[in-house]
mmCIF file of N, CA and C in Angstrom:
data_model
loop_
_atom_site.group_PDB
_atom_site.id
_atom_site.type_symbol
_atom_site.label_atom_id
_atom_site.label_comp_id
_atom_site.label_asym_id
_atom_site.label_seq_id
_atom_site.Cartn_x
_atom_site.Cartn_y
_atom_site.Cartn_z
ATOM 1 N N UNK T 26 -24.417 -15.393 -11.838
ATOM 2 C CA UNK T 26 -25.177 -15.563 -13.035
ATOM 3 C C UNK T 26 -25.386 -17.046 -13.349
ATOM 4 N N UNK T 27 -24.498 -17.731 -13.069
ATOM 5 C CA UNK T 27 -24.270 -19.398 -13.644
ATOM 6 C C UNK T 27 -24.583 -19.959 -12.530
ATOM 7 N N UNK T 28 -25.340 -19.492 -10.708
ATOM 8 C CA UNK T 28 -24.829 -20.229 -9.707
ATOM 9 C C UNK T 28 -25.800 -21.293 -9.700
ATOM 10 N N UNK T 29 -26.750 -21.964 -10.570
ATOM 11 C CA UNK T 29 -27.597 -23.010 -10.625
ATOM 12 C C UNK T 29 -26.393 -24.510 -10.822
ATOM 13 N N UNK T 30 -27.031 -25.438 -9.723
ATOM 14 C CA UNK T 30 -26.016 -26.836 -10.423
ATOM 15 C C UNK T 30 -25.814 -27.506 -11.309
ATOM 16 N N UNK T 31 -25.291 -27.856 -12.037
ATOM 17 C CA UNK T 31 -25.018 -28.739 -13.278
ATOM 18 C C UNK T 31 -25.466 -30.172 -12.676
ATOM 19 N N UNK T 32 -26.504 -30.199 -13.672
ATOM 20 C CA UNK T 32 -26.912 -31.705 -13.793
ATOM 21 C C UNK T 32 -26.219 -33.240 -13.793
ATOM 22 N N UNK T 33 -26.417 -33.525 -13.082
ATOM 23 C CA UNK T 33 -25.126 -34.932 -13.100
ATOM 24 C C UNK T 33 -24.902 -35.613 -14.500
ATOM 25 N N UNK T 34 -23.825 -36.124 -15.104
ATOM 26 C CA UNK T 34 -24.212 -36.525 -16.824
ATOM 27 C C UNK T 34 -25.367 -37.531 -16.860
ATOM 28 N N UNK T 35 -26.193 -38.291 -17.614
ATOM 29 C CA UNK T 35 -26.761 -38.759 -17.824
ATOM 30 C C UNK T 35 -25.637 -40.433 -18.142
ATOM 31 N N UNK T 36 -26.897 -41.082 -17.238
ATOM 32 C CA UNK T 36 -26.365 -42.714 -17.152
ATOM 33 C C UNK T 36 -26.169 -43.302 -18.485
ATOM 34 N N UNK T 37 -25.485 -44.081 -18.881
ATOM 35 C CA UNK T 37 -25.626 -44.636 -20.204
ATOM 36 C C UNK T 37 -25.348 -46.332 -20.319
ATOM 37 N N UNK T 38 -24.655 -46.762 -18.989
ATOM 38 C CA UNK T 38 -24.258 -48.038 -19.123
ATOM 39 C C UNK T 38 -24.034 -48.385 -17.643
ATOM 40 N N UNK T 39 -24.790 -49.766 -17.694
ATOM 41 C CA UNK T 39 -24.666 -50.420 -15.810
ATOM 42 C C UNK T 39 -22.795 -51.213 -15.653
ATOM 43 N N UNK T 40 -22.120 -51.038 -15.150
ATOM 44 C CA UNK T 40 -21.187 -51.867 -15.087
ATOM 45 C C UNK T 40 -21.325 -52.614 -14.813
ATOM 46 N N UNK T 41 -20.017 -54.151 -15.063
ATOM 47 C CA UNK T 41 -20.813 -55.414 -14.899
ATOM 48 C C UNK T 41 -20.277 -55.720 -13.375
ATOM 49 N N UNK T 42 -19.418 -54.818 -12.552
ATOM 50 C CA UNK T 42 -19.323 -55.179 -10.974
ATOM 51 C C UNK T 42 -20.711 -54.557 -10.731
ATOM 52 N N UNK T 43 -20.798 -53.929 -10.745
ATOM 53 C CA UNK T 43 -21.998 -53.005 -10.274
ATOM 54 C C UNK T 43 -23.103 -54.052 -9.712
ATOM 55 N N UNK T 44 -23.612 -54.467 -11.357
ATOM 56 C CA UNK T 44 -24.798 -55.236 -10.945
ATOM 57 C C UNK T 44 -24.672 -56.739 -10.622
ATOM 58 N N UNK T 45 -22.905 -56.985 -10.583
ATOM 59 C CA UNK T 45 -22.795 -58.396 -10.769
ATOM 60 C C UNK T 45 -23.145 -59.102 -11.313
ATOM 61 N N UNK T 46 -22.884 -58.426 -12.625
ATOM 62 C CA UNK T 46 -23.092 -59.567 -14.095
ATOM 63 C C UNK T 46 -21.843 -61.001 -14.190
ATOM 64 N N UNK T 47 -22.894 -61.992 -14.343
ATOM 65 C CA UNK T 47 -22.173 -63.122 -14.545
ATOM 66 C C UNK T 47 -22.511 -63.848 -15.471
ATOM 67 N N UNK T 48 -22.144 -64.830 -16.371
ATOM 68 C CA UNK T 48 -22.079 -66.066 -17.148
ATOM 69 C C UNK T 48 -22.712 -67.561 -16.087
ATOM 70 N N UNK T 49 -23.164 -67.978 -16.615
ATOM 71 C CA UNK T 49 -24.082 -68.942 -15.855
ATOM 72 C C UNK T 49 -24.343 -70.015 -16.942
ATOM 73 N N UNK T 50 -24.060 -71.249 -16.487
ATOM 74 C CA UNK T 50 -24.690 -72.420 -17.330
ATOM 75 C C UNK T 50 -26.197 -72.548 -17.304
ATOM 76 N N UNK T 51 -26.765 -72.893 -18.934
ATOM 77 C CA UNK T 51 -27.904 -73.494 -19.378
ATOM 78 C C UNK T 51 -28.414 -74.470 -18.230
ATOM 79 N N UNK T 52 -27.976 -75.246 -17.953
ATOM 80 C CA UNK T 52 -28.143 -76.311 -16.684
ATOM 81 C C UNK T 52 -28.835 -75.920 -15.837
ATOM 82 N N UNK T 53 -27.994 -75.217 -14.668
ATOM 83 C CA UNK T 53 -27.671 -74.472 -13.982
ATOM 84 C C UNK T 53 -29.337 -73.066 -14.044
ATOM 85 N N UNK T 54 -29.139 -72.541 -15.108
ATOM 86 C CA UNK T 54 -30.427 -71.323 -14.981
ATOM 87 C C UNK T 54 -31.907 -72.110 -14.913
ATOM 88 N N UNK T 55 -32.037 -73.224 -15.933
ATOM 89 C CA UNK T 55 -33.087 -73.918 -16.618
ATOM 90 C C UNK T 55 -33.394 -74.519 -15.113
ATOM 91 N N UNK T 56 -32.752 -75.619 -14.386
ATOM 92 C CA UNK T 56 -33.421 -76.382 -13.021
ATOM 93 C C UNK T 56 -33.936 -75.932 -12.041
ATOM 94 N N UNK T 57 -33.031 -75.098 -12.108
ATOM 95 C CA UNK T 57 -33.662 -74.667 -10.616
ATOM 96 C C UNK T 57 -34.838 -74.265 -10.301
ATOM 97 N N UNK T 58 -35.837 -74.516 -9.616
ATOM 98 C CA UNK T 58 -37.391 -74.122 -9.553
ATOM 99 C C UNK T 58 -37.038 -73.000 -8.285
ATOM 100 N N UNK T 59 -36.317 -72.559 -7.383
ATOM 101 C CA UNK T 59 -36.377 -71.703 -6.575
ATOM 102 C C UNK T 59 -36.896 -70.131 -6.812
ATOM 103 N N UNK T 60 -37.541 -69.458 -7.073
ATOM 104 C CA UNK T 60 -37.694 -68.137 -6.786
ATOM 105 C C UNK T 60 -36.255 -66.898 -6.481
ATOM 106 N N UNK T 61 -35.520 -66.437 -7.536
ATOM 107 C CA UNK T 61 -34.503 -66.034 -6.630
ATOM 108 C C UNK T 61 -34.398 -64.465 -6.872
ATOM 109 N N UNK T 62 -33.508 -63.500 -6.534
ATOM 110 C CA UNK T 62 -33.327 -62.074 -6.741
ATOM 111 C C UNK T 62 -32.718 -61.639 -7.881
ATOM 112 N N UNK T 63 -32.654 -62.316 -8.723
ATOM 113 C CA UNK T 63 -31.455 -62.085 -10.258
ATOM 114 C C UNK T 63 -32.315 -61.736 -11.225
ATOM 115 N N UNK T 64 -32.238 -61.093 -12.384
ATOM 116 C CA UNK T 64 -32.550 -61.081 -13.969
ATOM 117 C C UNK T 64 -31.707 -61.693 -14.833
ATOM 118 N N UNK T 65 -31.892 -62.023 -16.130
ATOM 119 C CA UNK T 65 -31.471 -63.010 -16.717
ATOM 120 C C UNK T 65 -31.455 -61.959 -17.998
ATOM 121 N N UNK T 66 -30.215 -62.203 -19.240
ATOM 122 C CA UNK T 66 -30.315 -61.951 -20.659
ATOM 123 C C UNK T 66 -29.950 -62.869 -21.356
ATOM 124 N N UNK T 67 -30.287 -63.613 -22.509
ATOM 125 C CA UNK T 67 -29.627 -64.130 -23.088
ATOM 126 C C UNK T 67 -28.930 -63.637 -24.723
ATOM 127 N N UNK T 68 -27.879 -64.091 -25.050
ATOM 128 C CA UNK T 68 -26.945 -63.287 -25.950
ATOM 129 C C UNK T 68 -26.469 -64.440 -26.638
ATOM 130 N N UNK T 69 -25.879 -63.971 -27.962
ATOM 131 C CA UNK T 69 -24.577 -65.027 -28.803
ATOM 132 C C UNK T 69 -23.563 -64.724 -27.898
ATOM 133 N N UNK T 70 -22.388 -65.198 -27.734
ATOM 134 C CA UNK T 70 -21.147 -65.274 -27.273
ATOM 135 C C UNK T 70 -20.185 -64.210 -27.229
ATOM 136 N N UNK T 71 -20.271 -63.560 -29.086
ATOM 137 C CA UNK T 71 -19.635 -62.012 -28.640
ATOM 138 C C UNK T 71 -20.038 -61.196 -28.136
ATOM 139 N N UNK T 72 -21.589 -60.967 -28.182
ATOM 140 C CA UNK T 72 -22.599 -59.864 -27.225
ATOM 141 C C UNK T 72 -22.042 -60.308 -25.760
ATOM 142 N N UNK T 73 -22.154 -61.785 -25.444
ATOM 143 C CA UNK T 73 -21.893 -61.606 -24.138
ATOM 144 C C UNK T 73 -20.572 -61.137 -23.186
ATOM 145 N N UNK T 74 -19.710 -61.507 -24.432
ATOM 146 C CA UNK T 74 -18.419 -61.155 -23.633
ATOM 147 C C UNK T 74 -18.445 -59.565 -23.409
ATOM 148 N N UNK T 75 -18.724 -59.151 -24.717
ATOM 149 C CA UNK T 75 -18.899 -57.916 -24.788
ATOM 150 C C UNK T 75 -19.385 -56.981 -23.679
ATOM 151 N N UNK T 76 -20.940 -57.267 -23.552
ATOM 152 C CA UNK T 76 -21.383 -56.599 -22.052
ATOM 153 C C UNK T 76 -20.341 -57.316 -20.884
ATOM 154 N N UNK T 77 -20.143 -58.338 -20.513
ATOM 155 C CA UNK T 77 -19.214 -58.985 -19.419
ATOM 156 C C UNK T 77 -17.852 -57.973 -19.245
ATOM 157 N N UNK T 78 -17.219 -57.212 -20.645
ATOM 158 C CA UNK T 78 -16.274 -56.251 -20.165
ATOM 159 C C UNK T 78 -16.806 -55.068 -19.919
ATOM 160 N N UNK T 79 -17.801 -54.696 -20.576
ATOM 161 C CA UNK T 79 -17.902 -53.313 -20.229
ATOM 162 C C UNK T 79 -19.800 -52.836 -19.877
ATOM 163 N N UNK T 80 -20.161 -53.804 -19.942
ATOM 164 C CA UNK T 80 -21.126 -53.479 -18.763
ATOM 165 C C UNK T 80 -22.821 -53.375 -19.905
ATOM 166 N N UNK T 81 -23.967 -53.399 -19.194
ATOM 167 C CA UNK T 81 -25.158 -53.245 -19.982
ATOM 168 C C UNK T 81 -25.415 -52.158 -20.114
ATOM 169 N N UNK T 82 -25.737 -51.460 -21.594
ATOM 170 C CA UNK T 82 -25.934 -50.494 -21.942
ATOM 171 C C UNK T 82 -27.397 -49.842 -21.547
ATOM 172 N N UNK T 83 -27.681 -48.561 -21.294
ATOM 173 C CA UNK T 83 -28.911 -47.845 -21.530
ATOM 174 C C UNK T 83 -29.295 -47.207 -22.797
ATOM 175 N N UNK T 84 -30.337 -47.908 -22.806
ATOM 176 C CA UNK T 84 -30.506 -47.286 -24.321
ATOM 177 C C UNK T 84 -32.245 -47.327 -24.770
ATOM 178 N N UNK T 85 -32.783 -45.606 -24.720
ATOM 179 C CA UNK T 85 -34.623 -46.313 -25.043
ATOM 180 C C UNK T 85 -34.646 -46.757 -26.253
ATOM 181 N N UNK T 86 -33.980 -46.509 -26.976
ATOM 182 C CA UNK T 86 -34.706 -46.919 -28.360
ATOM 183 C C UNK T 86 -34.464 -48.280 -28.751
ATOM 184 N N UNK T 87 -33.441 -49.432 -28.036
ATOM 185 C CA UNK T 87 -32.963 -50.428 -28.121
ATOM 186 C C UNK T 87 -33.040 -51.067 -26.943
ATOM 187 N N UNK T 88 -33.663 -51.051 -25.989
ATOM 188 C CA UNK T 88 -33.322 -51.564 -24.769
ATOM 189 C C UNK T 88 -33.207 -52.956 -24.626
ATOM 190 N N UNK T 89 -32.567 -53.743 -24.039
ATOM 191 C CA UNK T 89 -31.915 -54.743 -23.783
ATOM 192 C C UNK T 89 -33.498 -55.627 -23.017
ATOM 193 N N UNK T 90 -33.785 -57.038 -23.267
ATOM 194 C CA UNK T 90 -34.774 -57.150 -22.088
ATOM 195 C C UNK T 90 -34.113 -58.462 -21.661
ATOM 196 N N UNK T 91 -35.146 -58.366 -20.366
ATOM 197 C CA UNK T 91 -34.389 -59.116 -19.362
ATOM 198 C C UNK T 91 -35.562 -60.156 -18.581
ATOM 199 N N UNK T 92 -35.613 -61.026 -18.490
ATOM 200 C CA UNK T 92 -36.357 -62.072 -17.903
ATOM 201 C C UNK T 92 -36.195 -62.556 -16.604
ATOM 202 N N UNK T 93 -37.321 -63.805 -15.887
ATOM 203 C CA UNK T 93 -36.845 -63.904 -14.742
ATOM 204 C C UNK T 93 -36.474 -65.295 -14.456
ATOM 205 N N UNK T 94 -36.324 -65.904 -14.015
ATOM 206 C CA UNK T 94 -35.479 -67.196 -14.312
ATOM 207 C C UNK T 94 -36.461 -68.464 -15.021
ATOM 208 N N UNK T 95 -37.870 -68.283 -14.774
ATOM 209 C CA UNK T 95 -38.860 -69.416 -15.596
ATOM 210 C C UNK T 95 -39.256 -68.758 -17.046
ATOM 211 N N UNK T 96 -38.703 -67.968 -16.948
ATOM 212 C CA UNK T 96 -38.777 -67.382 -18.258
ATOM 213 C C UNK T 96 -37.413 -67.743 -19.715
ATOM 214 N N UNK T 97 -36.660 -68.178 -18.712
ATOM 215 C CA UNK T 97 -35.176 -68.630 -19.798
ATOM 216 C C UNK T 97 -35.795 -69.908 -20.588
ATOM 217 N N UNK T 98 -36.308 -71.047 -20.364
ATOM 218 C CA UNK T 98 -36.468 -72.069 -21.033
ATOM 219 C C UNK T 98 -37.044 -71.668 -21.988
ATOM 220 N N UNK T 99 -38.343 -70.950 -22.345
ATOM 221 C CA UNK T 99 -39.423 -70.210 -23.541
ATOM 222 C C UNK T 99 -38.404 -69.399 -24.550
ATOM 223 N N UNK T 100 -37.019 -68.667 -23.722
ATOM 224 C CA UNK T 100 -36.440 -67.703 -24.679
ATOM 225 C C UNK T 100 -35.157 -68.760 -25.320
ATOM 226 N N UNK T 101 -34.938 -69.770 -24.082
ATOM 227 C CA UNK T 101 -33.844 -70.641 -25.124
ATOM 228 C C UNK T 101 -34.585 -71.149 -26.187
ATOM 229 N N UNK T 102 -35.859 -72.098 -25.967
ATOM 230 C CA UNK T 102 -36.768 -72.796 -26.879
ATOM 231 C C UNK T 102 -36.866 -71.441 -27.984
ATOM 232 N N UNK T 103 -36.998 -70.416 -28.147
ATOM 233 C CA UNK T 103 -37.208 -69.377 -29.149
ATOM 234 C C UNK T 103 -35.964 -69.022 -30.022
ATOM 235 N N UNK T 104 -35.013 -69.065 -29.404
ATOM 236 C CA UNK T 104 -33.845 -68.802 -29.721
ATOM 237 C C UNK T 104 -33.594 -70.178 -31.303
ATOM 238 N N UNK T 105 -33.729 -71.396 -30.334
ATOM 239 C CA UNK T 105 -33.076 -72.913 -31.019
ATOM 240 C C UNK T 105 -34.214 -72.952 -32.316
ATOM 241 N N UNK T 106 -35.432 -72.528 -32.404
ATOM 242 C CA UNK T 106 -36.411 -72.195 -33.497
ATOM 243 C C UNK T 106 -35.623 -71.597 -34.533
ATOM 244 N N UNK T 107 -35.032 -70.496 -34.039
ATOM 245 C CA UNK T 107 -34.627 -69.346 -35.657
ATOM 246 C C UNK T 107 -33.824 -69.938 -36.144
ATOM 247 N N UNK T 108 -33.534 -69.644 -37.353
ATOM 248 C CA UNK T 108 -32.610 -70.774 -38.351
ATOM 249 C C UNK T 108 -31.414 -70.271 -37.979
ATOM 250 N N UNK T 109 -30.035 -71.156 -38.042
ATOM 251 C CA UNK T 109 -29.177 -70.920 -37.637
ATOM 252 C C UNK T 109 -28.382 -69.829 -37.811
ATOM 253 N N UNK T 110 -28.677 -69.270 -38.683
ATOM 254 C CA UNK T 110 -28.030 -67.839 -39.674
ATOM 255 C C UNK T 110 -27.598 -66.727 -38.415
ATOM 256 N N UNK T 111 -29.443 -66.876 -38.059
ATOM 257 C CA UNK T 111 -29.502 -65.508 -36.995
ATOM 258 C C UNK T 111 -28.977 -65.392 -35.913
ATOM 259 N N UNK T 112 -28.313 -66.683 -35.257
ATOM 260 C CA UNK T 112 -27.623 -67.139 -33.832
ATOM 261 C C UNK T 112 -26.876 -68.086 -34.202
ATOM 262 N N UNK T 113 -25.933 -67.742 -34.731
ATOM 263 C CA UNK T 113 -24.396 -68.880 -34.999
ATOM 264 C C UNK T 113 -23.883 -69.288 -33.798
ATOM 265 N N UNK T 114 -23.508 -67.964 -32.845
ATOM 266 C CA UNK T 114 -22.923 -68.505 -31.663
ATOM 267 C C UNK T 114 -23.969 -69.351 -30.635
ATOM 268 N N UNK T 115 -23.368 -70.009 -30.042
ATOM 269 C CA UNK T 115 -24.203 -70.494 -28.916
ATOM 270 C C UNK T 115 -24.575 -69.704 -28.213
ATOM 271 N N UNK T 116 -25.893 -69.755 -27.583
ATOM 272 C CA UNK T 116 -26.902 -68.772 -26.707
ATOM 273 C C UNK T 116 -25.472 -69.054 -25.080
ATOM 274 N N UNK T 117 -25.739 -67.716 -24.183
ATOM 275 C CA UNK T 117 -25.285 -67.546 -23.023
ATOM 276 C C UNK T 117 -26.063 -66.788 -22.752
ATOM 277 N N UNK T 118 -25.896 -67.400 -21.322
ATOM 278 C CA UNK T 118 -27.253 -66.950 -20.136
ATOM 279 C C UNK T 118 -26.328 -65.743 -19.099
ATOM 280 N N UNK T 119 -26.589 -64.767 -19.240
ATOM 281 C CA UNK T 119 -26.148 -63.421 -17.627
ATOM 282 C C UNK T 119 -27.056 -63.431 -17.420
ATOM 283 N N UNK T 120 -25.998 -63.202 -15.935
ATOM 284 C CA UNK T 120 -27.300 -62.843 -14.826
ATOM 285 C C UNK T 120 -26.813 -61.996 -13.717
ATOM 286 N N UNK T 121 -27.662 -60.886 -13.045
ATOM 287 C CA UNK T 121 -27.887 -59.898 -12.626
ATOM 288 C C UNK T 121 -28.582 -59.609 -12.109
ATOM 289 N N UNK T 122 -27.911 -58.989 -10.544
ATOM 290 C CA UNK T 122 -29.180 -58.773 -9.428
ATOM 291 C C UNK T 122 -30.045 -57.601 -9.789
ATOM 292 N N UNK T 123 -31.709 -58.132 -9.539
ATOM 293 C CA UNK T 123 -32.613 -57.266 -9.811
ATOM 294 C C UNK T 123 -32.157 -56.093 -9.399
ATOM 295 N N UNK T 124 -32.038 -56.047 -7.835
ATOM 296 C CA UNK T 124 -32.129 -54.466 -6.956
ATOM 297 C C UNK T 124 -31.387 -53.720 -7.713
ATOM 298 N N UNK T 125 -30.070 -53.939 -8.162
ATOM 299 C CA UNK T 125 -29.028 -53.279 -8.726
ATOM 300 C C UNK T 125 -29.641 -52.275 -9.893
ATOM 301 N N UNK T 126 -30.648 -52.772 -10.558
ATOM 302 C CA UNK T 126 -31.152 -52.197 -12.224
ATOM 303 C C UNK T 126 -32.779 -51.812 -11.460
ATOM 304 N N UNK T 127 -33.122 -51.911 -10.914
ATOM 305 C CA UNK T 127 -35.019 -51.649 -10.655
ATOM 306 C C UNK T 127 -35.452 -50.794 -11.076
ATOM 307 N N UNK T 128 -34.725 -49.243 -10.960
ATOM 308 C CA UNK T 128 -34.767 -48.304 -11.244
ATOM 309 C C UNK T 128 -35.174 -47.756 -13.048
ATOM 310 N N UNK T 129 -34.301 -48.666 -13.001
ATOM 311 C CA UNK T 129 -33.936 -48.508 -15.306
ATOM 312 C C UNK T 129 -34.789 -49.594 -15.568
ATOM 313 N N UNK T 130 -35.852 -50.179 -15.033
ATOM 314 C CA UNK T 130 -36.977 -50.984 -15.503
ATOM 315 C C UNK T 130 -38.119 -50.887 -15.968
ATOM 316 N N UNK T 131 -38.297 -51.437 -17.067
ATOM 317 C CA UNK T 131 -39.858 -51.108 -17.634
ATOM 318 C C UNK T 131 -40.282 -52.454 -17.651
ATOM 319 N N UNK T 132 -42.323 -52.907 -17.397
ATOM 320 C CA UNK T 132 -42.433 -54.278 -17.919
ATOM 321 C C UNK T 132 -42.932 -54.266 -19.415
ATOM 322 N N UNK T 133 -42.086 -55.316 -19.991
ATOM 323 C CA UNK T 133 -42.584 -55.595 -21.083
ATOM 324 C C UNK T 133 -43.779 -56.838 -21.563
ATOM 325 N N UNK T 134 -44.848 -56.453 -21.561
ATOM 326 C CA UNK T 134 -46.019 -56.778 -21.491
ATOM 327 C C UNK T 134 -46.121 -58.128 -22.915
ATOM 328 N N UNK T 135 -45.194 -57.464 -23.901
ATOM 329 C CA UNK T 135 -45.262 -59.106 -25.197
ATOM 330 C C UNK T 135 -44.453 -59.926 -24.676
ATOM 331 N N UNK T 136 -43.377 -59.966 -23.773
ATOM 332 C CA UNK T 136 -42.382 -61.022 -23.995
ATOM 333 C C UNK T 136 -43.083 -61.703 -22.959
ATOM 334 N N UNK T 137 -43.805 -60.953 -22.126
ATOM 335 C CA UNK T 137 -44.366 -61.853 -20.518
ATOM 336 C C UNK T 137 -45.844 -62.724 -21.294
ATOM 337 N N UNK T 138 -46.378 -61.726 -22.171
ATOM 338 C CA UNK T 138 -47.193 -62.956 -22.364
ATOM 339 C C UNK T 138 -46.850 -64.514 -23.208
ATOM 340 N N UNK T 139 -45.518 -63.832 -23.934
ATOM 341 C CA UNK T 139 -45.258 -64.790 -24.812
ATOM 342 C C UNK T 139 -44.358 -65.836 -24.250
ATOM 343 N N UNK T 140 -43.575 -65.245 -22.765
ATOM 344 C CA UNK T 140 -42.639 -66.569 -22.058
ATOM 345 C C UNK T 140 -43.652 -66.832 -21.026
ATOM 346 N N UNK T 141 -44.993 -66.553 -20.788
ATOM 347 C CA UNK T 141 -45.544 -66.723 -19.145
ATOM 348 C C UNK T 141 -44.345 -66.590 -18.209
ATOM 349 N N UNK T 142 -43.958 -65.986 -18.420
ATOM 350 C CA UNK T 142 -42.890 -65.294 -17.262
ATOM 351 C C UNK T 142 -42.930 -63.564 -17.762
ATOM 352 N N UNK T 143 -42.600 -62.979 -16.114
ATOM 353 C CA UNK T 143 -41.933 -61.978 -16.286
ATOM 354 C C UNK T 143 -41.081 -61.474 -17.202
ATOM 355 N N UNK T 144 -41.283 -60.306 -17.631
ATOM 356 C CA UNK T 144 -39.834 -59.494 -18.638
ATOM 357 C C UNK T 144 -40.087 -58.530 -18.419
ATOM 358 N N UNK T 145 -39.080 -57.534 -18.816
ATOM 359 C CA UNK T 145 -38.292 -56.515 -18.201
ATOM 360 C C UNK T 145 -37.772 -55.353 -19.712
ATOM 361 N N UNK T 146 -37.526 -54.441 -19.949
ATOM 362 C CA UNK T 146 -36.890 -53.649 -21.121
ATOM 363 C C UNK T 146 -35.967 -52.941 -20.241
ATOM 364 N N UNK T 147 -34.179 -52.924 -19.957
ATOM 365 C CA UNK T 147 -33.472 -52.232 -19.284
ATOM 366 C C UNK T 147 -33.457 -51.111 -20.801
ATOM 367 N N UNK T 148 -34.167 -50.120 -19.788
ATOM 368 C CA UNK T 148 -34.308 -48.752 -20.468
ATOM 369 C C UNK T 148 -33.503 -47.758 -20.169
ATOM 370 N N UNK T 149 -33.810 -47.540 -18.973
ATOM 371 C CA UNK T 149 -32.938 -46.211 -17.866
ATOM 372 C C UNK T 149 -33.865 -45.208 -18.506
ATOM 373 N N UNK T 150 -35.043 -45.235 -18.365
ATOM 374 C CA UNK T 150 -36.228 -44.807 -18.536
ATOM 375 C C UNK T 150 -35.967 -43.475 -17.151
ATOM 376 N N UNK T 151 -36.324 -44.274 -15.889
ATOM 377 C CA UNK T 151 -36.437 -43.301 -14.983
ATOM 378 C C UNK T 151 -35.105 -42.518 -14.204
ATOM 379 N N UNK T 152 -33.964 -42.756 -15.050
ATOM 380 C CA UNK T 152 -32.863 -41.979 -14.585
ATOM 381 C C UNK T 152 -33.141 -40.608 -15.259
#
C-alpha cells in the first residue's frame, strides 16, 4: 500500500565544508583582476561568523545574493554609503566555489545592473 519512495527531505542549508566557505580580506577580493571560480557575500561580522559555523541557508523568500568578484568593490562602495546605524560591524567578504551552489542559483537582474557585475539569489530554487 505505502510501497512508493519517500522523498529525500528537502535542502535547507549549504555547509560551509561543502562549498568551502571562507573569510577573505578586502585587499585580497578587491585586486585581483583575474577571472576566477568562486562567489562572493558580503556580511557584518556576526552574520559572517554565523554562516562560517553553520553554513548558507536556503531560503526563497530571503535568499542570500551572491556576486562575482568585480562586483565586490560596487557592494563595498554601497555598503560604506548607508549610515552607520545599518552596518556597525565591519563588512566581511566569503567566498565560495561556484560549482558547489550552481544548482540553488537564480540571476538577479537589479544587483547586476546596479554592480555591472554578475549576481546571483542563493535560492535552492531548483532543488
Amino acid at each position: 500500500m505505502f510501497s512508493l519512495p519517500l522523498l529525500p527531505p528537502l535542502r535547507t542549508r549549504f555547509l560551509p565544508d561543502e562549498i568551502r566557505l571562507t573569510r577573505i580580506s578586502s585587499l585580497a577580493a578587491t585586486c585581483s583582476k583575474e577571472t576566477d571560480d568562486f562567489l562572493y557575500h558580503v556580511a557584518d561580522a556576526p552574520m559572517a561568523s554565523l554562516f562560517l559555523q553553520e553554513g548558507l541557508p536556503l531560503n526563497t523568500r530571503h535568499p542570500l545574493m551572491l556576486t562575482e568578484q568585480n562586483g565586490l568593490g560596487a557592494w563595498l562602495s554601497k555598503i560604506a554609503n548607508y549610515d552607520p546605524g545599518d552596518f556597525s560591524e565591519p563588512a566581511v567578504i566569503l567566498r565560495l566555489r561556484r560549482v558547489m551552489v550552481e544548482d540553488a542559483l537564480e540571476p538577479d537582474p537589479d544587483h547586476t545592473a546596479e554592480f555591472a557585475s554578475r549576481c546571483y539569489l542563493l535560492s535552492g530554487n531548483s532543488f
